[in-house]
Tab-separated table of C-alpha atoms in Angstrom:
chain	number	residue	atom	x	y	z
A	190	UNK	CA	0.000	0.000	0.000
A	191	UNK	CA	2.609	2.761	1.101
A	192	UNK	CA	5.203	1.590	-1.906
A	193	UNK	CA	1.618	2.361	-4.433
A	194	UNK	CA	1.382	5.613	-2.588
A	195	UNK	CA	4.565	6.460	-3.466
A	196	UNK	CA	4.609	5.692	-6.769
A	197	UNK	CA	1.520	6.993	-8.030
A	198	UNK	CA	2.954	10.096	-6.646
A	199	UNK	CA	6.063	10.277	-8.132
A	200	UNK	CA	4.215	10.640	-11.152
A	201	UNK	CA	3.891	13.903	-11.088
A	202	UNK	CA	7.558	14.751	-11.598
A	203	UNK	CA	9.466	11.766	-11.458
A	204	UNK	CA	11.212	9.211	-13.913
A	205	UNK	CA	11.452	5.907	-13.325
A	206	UNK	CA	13.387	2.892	-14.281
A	207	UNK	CA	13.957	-0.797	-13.571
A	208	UNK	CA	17.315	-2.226	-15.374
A	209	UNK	CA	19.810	-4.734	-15.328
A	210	UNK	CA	23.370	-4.910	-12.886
A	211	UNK	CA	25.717	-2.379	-14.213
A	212	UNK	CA	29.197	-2.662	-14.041
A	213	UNK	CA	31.734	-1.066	-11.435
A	214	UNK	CA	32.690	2.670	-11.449
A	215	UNK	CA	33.878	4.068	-14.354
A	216	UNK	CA	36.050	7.364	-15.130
A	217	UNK	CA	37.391	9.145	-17.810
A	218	UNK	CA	34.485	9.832	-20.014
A	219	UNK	CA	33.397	13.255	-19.326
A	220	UNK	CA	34.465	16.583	-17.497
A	221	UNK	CA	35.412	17.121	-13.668
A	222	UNK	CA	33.101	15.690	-11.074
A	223	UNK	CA	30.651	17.720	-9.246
A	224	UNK	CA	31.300	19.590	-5.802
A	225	UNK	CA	28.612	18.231	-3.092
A	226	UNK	CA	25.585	20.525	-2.898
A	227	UNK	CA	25.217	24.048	-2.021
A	228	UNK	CA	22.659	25.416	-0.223
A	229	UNK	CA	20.861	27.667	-3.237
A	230	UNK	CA	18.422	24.775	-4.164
A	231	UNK	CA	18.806	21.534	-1.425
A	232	UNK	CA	18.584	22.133	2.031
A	233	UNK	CA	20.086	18.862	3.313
A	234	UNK	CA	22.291	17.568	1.143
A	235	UNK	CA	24.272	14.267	1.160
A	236	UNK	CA	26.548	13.761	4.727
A	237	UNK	CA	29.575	12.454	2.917
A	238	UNK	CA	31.005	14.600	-0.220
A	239	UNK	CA	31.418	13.088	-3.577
A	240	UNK	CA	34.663	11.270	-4.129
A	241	UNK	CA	37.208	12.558	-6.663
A	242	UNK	CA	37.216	11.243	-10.561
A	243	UNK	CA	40.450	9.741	-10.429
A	244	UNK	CA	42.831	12.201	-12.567
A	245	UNK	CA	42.465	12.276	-16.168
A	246	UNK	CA	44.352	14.051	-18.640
A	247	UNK	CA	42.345	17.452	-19.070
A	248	UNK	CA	40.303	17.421	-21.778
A	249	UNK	CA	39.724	20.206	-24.550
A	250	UNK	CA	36.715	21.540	-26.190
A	251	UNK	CA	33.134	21.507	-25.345
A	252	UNK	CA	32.121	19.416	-22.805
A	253	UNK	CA	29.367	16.757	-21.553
A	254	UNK	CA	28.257	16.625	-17.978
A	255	UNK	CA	25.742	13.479	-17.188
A	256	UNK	CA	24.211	13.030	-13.810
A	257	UNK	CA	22.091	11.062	-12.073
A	258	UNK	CA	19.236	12.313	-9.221
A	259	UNK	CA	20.805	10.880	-5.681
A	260	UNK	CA	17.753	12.675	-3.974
A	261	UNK	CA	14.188	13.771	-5.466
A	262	UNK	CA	12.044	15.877	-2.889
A	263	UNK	CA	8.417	17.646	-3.808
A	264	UNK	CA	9.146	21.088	-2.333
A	265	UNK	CA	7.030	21.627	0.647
A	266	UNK	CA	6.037	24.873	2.735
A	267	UNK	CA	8.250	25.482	5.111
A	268	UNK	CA	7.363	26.923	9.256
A	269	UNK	CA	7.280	30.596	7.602
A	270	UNK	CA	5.157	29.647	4.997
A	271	UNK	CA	7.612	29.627	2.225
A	272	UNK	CA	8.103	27.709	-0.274
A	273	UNK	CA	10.575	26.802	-3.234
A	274	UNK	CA	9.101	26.430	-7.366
A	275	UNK	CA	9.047	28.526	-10.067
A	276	UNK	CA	6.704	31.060	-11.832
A	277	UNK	CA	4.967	29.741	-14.159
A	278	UNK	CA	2.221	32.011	-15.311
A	279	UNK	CA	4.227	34.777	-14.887
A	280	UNK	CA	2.387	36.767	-12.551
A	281	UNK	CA	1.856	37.227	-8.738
A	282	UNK	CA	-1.351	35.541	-7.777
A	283	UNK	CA	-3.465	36.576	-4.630
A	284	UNK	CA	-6.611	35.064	-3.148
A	285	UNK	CA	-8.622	37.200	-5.112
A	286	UNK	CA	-6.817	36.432	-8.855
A	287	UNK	CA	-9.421	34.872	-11.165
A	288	UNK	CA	-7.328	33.833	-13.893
A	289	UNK	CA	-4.852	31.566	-11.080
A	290	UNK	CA	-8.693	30.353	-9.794
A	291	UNK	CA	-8.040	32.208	-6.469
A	292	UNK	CA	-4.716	30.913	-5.430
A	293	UNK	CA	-2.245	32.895	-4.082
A	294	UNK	CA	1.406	32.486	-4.759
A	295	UNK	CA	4.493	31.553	-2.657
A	296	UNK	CA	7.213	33.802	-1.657
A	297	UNK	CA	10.276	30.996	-2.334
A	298	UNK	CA	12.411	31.095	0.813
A	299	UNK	CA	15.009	33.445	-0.778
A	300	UNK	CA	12.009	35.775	-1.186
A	301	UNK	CA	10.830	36.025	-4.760
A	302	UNK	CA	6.929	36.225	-5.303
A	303	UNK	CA	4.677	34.386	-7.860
A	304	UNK	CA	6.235	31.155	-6.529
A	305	UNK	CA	3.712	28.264	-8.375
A	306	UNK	CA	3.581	25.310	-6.000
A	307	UNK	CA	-0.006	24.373	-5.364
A	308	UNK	CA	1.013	20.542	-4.977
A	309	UNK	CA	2.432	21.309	-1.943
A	310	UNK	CA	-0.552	21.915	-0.190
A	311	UNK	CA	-2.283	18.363	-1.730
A	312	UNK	CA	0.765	16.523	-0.649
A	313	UNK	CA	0.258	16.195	2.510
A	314	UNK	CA	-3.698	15.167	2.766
A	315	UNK	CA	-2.283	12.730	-0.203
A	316	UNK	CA	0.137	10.881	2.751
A	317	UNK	CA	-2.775	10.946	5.204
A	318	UNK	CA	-4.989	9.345	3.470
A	319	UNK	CA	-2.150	7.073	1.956
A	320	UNK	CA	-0.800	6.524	5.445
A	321	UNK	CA	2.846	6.741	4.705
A	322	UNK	CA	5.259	10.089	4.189
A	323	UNK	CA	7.414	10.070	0.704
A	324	UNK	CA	10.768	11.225	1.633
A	325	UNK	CA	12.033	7.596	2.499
A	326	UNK	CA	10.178	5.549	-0.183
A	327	UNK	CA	11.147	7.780	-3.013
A	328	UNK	CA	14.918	7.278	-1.217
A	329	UNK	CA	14.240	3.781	-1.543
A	330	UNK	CA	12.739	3.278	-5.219
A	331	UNK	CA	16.248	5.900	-6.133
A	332	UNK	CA	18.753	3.347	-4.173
A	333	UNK	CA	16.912	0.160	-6.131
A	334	UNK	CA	17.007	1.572	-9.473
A	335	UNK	CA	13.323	1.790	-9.749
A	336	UNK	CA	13.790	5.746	-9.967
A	337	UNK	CA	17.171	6.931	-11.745
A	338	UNK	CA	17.036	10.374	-13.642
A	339	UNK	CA	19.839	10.710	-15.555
A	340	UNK	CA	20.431	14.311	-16.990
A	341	UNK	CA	23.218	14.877	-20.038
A	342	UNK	CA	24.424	18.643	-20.624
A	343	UNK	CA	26.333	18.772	-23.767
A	344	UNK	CA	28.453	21.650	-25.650
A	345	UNK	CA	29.654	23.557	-22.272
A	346	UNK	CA	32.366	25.535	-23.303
A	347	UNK	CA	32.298	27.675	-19.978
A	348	UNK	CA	30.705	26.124	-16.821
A	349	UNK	CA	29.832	29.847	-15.720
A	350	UNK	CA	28.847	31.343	-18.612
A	351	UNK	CA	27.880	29.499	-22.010
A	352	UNK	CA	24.766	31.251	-24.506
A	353	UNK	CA	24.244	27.352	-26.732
A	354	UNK	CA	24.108	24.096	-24.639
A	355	UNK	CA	21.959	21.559	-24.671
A	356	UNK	CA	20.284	19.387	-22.260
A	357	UNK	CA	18.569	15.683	-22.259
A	358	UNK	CA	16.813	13.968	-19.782
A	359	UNK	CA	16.510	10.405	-19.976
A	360	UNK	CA	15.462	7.333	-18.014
A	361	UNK	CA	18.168	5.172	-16.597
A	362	UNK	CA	18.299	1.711	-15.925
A	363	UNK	CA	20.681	-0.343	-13.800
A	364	UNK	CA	21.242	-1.202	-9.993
A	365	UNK	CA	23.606	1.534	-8.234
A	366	UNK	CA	25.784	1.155	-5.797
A	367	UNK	CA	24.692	2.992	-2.557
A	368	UNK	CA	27.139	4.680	-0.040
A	369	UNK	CA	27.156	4.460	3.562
A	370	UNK	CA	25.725	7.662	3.617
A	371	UNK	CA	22.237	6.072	2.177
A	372	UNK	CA	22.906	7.523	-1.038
A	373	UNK	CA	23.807	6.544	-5.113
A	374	UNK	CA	27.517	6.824	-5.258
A	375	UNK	CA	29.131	8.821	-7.839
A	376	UNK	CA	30.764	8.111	-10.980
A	377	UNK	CA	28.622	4.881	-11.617
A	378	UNK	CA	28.093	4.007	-15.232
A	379	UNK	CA	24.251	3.133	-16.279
A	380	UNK	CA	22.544	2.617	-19.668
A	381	UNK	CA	19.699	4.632	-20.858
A	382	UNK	CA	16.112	3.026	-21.614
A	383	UNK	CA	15.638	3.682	-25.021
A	384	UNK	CA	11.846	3.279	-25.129
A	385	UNK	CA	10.719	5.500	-22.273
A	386	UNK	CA	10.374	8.953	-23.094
A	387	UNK	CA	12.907	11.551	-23.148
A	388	UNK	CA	13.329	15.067	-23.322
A	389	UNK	CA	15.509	17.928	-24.859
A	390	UNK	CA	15.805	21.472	-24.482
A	391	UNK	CA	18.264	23.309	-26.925
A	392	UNK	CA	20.374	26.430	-27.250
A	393	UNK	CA	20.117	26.897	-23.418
A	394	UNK	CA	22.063	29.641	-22.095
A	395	UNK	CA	24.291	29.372	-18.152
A	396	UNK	CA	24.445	32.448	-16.606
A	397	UNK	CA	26.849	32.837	-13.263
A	398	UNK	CA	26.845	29.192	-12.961
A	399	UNK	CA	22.992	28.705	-13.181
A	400	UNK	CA	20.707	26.996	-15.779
A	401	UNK	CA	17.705	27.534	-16.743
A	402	UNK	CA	15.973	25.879	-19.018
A	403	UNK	CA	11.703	26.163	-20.103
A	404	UNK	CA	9.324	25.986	-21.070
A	405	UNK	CA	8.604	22.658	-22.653
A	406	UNK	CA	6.443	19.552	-22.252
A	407	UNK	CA	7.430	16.496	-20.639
A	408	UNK	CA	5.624	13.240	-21.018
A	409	UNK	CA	7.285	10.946	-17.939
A	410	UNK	CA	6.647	7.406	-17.180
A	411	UNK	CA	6.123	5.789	-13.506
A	412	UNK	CA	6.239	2.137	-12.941
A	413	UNK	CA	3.687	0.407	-10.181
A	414	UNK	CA	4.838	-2.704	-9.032
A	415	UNK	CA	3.874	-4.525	-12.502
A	416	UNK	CA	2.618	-1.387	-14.339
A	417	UNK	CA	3.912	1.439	-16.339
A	418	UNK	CA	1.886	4.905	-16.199
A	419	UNK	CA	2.591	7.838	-18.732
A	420	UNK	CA	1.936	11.484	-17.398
A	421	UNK	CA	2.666	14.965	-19.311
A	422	UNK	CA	4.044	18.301	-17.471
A	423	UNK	CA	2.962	20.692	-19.244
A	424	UNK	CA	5.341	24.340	-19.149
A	425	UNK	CA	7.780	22.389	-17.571
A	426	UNK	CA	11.091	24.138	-16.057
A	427	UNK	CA	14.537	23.031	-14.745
A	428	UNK	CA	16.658	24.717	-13.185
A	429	UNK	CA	20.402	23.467	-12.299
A	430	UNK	CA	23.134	24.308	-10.345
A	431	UNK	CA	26.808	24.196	-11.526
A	432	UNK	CA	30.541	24.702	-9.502
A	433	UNK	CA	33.902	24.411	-11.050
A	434	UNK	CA	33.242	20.477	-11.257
A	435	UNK	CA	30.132	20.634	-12.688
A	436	UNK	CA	26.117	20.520	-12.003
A	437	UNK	CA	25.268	19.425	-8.301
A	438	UNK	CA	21.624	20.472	-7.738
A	439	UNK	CA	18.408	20.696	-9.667
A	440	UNK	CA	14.819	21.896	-9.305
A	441	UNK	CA	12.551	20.682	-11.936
A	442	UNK	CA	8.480	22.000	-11.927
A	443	UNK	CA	5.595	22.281	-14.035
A	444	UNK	CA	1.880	21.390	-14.608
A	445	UNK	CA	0.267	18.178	-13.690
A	446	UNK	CA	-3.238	17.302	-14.814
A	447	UNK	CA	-5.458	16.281	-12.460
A	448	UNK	CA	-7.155	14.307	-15.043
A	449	UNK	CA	-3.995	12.271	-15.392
A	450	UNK	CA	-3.111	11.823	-11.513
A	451	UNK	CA	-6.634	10.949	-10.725
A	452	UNK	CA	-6.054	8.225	-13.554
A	453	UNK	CA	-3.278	6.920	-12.129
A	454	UNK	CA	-4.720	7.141	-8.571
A	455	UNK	CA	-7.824	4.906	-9.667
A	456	UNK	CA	-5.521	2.032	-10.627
A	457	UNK	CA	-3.659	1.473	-7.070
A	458	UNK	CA	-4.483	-1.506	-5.494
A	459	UNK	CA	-5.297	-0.094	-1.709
A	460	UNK	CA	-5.169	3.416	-2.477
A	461	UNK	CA	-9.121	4.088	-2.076
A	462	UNK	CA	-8.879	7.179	-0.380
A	463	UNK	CA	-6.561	8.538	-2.516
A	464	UNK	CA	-8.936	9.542	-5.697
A	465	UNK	CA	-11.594	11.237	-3.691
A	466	UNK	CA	-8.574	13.533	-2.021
A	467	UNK	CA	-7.274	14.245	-5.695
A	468	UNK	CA	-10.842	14.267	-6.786
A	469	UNK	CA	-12.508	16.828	-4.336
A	470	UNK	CA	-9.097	19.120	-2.950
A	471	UNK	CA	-7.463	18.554	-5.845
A	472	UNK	CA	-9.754	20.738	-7.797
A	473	UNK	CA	-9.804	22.767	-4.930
A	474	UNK	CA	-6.192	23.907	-4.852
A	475	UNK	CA	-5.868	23.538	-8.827
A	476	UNK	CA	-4.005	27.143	-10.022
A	477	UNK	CA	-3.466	26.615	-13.568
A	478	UNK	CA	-5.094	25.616	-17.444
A	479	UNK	CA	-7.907	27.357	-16.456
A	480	UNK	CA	-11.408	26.281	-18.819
A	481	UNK	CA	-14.187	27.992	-20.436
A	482	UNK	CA	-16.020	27.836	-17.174
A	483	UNK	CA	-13.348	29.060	-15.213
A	484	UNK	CA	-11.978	26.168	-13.173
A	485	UNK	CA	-8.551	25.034	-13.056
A	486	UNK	CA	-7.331	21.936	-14.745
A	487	UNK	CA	-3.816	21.626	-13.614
A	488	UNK	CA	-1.419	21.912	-10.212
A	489	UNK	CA	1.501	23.357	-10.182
A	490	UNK	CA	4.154	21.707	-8.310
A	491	UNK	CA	8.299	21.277	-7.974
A	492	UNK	CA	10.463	18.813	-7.225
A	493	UNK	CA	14.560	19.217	-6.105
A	494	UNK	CA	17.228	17.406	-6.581
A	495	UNK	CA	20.674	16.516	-5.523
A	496	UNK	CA	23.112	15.198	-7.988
A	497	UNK	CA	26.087	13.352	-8.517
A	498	UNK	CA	28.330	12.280	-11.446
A	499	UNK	CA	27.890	9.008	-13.989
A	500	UNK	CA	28.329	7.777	-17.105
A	501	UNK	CA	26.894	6.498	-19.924
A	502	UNK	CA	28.650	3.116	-21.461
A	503	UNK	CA	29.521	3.611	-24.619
A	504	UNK	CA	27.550	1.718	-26.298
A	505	UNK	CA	24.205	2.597	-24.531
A	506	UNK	CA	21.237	2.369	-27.132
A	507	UNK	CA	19.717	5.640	-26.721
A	508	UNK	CA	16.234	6.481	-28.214
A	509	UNK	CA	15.583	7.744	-31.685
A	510	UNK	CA	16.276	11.073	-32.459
A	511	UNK	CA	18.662	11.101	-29.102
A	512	UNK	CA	21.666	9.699	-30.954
């Protein structure tokens, strides 16, 4: 019951996988490995840092960074009231906003308004009725392999500031290694699923160190126990975090139909309660895709991320169009 609960949440942002054994560590393939996480996007981050890439000759030209997600969190509200996401209709919403259906935005906890993050007010009636918290069975389905999202950013010429890079998000599959410290260790080498949907956003531009990337649609698949659900983000928007060794923290948000998590919802075995919460508060706290008739069709909602280096083998089948 709590491992469906999980899962039917994750599909709102998450990407999941289930793989074969991959091999030991592997080095040498891409650029420095990144620093452990800094406080600008995950507020507990890893206890031990990322080991060192063993030393490679220093490589020349543009360069590829892959990661993998060692952590996915929904942002919450925090005991001020704050919370993290981004803005996604750009505007500052108040109770009294039609066109955001009467919901007011978040200030994020560095203080910027129109903060879009109405999941995190669902979430938590979600685990109530659900009877289990997320944090540590999302850890769990990340450590077993059920949940690896692997991001690639290619053509960095400058890790600070670069106007033309490109990022891909795929679906990983293999069994990581997990530290001592609970978490995927770095500089693991995984293949990519090559029939589960992928994304790419081109001629990105890093400013200061910071990515940003959006909008664009994602269409993201979840697997339940022996089932595989599809869900679309709509205006989706990432947002990642680099250092001298590379990207170490993400933030990814967007849209979620409630159409498409109450479909998902009505196919968990034991999760009864769980449709008439999405069904009734749901549409209560829905902020975007507003209709004809003026209700809202959509939540908006973010999910962060700590993240550590990996590979791809080299001959990894990747999906068409990715080659």
């Amino acid at each position: 019951m709590n491992r469906s609960v999980c899962m039917s949440l994750l599909a709102a942002l998450s990407v999941a996988a289930c793989g074969d054994d991959v091999e030991p560590l592997r080095a040498g393939e891409v650029a420095e490995p990144p620093a452990p996480s800094s406080p600008g996007i995950i507020e507990e981050p890893p206890v031990e840092e990322m080991p060192d890439e063993p030393e490679t000759i220093e490589p020349t030209g543009p360069q590829t960074y892959v990661s993998v997600a060692r952590t996915l969190k929904f942002a919450r509200i925090d005991e001020t009231g704050r919370s993290w996401g981004f803005d996604l209709d750009a505007r500052v919403s108040t109770a009294s906003d039609r066109e955001a259906c009467y919901q007011e935005d978040f200030r994020s906890p560095m203080g910027d308004e129109g903060v879009d993050n109405q999941f995190a007010r669902l979430l938590p009636l979600i685990e109530a009725a659900g009877g289990a918290a997320l944090e540590g069975l999302v850890q769990s389905a990340i450590n077993e392999g059920d949940l690896l999202v692997m991001m690639e950013i290619s053509g960095v010429d400058d890790w600070q500031n670069d106007g033309d890079v490109q990022v891909t998000l795929y679906r990983g599959t293999g069994l990581p290694y997990v530290g001592t410290d609970g978490y995927v260790e770095a500089w693991q080498t995984f293949d990519i699923d090559p029939e589960a949907p992928w994304s790419r956003v081109e001629h990105v531009a890093l400013h200061d160190g910071v990515l940003e990337a959006g909008p664009f649609a994602l269409t993201l698949p979840i697997y339940v126990f022996d089932f595989v659900f599809y869900i679309t983000v709509g205006d989706a928007r990432l947002h990642i975090e680099f250092d001298e060794r590379g990207p170490h923290s993400a933030m990814m948000g967007g849209a979620i139909a409630l159409q498409n998590i109450l479909d998902i919802a009505n196919n968990i075995d034991g999760g009864q309660q769980i449709p008439g919460v999405v069904e009734n508060l749901g549409r209560t706290f829905a902020d975007l895709d507003r209709d004809d008739e003026g209700h809202c069709q959509a939540l908006s909602v973010a999910l962060r991320a700590n993240l550590a280096g990996a590979f791809f083998y080299d001959d990894t089948e990747r999906p068409t169009g990715a080659e």
